[in-house]
Short mmCIF file of C-alpha atoms in Angstrom, two decimals:
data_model
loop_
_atom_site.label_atom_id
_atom_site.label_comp_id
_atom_site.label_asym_id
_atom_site.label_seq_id
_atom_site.Cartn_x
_atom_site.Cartn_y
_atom_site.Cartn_z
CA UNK A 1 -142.41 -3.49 19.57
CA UNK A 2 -144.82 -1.91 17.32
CA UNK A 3 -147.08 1.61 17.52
CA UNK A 4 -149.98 3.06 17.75
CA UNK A 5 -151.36 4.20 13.88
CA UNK A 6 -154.79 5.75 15.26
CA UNK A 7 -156.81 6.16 18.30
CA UNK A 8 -160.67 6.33 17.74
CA UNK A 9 -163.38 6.50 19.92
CA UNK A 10 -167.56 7.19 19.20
CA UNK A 11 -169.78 8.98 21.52
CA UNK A 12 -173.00 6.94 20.76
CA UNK A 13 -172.95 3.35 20.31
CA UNK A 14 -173.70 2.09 16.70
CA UNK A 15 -171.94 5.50 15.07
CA UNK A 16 -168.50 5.09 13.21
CA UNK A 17 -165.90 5.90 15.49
CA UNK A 18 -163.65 8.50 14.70
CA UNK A 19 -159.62 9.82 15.41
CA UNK A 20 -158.79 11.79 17.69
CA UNK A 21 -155.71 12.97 18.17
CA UNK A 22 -154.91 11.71 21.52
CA UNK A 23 -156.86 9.32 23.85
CA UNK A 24 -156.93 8.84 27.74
CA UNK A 25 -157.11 5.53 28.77
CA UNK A 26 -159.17 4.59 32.06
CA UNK A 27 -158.13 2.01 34.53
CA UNK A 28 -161.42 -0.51 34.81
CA UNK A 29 -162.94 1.71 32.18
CA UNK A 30 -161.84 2.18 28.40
CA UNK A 31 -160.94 4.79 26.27
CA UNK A 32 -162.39 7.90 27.84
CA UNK A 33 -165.37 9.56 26.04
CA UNK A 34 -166.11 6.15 23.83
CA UNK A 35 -169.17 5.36 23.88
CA UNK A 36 -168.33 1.44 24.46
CA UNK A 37 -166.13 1.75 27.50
CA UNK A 38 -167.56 0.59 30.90
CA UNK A 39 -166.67 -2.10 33.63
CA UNK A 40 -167.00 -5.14 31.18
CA UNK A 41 -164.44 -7.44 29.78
CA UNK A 42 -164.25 -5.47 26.07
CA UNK A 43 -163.24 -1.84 27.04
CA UNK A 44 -160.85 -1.51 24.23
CA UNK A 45 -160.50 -2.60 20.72
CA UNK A 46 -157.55 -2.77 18.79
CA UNK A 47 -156.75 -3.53 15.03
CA UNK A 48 -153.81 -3.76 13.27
CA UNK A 49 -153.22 -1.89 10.15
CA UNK A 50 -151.86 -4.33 8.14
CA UNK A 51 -155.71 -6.07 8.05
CA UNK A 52 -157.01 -2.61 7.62
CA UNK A 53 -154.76 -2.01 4.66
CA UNK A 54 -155.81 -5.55 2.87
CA UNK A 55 -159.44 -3.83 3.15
CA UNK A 56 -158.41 -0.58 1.95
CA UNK A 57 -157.13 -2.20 -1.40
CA UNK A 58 -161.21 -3.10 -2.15
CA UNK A 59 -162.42 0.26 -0.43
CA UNK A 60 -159.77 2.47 -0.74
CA UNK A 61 -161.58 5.14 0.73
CA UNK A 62 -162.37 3.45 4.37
CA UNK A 63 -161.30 5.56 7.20
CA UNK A 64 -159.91 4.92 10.33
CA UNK A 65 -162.60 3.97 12.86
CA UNK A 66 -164.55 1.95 10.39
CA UNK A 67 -164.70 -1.63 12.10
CA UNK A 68 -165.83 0.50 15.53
CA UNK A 69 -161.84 -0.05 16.34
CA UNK A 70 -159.99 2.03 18.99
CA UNK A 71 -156.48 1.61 18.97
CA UNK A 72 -155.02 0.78 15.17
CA UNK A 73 -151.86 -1.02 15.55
CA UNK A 74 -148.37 -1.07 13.54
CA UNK A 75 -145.53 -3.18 13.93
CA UNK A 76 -147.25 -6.06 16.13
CA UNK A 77 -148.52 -9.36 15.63
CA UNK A 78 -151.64 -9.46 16.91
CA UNK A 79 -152.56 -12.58 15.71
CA UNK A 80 -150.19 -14.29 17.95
CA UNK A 81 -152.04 -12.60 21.38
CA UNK A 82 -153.97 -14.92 23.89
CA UNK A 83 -156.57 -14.02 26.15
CA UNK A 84 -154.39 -13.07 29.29
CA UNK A 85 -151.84 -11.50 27.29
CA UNK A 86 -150.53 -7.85 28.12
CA UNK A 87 -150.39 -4.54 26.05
CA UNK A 88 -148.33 -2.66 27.66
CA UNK A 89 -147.64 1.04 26.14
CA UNK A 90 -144.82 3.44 26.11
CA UNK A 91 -146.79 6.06 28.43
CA UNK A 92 -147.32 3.23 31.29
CA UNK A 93 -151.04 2.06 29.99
CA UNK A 94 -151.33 -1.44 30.42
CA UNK A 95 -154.03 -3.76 28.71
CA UNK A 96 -155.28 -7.09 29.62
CA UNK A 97 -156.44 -9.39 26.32
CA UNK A 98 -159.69 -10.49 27.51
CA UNK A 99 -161.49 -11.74 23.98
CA UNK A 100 -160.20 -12.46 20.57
CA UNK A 101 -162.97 -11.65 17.64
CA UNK A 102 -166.11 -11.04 17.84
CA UNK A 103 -169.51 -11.92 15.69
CA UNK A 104 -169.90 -9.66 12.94
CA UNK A 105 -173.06 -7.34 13.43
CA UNK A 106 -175.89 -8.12 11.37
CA UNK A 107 -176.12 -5.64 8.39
CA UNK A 108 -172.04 -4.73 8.64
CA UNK A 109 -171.63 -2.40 5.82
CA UNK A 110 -167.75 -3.55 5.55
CA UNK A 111 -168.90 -7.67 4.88
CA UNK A 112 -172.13 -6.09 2.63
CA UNK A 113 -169.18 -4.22 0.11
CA UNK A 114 -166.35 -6.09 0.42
CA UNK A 115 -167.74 -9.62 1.13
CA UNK A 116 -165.72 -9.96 4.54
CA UNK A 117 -165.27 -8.40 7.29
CA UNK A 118 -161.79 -8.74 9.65
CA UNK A 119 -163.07 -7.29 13.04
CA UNK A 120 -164.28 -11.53 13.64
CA UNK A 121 -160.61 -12.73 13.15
CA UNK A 122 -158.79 -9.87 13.74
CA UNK A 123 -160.14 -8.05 16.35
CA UNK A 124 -158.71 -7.95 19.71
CA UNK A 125 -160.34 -6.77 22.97
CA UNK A 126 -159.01 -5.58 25.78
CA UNK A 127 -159.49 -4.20 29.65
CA UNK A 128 -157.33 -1.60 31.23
CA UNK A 129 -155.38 -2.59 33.91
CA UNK A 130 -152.99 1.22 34.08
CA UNK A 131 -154.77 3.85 32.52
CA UNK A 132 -152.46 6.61 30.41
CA UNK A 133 -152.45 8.82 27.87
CA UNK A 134 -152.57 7.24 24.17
CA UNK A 135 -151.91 8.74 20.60
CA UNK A 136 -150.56 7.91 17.00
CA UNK A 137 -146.73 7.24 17.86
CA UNK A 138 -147.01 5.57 20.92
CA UNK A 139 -145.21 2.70 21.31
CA UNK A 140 -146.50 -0.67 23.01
CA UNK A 141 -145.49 -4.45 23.35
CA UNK A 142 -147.20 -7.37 24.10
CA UNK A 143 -145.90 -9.22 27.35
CA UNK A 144 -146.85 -12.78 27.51
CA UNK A 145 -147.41 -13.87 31.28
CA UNK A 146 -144.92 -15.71 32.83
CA UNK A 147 -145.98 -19.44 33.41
CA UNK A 148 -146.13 -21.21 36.58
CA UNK A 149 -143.04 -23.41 37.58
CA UNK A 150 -142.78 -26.77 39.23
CA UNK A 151 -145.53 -28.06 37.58
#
């Protein structure tokens, strides 16, 4: 089981997100009030701290929200996630893992300073299946779906 560290969210696209306090996730949606939410297959983003922190030790002063993340995780392997895999949080939200990295944008100001950028290996994308209420503290699991018997 791990936590939530930080929820973010941007109201324009291609602004730095920033933390909010608390979050509402949206069934079919995203994170309410983010500017990338909408019916598509990457409604959420999350990021684990631990990556963040290796970053931090170049740029010590990179805030939360910096790799357009939404949901910083703590406690969780996220590199062990496939697509199809569920996040399923302490306040009943429930994700769906629907992508696993993305490119890097051209001109990332992260890969221009620190000569890499994590969001392309890291990165983990989501749709909501259960919407609910998310903040720092919350707890969630990843639930690997059952496979098909009699095969």
């Amino acid at each position: 089981m791990g936590q939530i560290q930080a929820v973010c969210l941007s109201k324009r696209k291609g602004t730095v997100k920033q933390p909010v306090s608390q979050g509402l996730l949206l069934p079919g949606h995203g994170l309410d009030g983010d500017a990338h939410a909408g019916a598509w297959h990457r409604q959420v983003s999350l990021l684990p701290l631990e990556s963040i922190e290796r970053v931090r030790s170049l740029l010590p002063t990179l805030a939360d929200g910096a790799f357009a993340e939404n949901l910083i995780t703590f406690g969780l392997d996220l590199g062990s996630v496939d697509v199809g895999d569920r996040m399923v949080f302490s306040s009943g939200a429930e994700l769906e893992i629907t992508q696993i990295g993305k490119e890097c944008h051209h001109g990332c100001v992260i890969r221009q300073t620190t000569g890499d950028c994590i969001m392309p290996r890291e990165g983990v994308f989501c749709r909501v299946l259960r919407g609910g209420e998310v903040r720092p503290g919350t707890n969630l699991e990843i639930q690997k779906p059952e496979s098909p018997t009699g095969c």
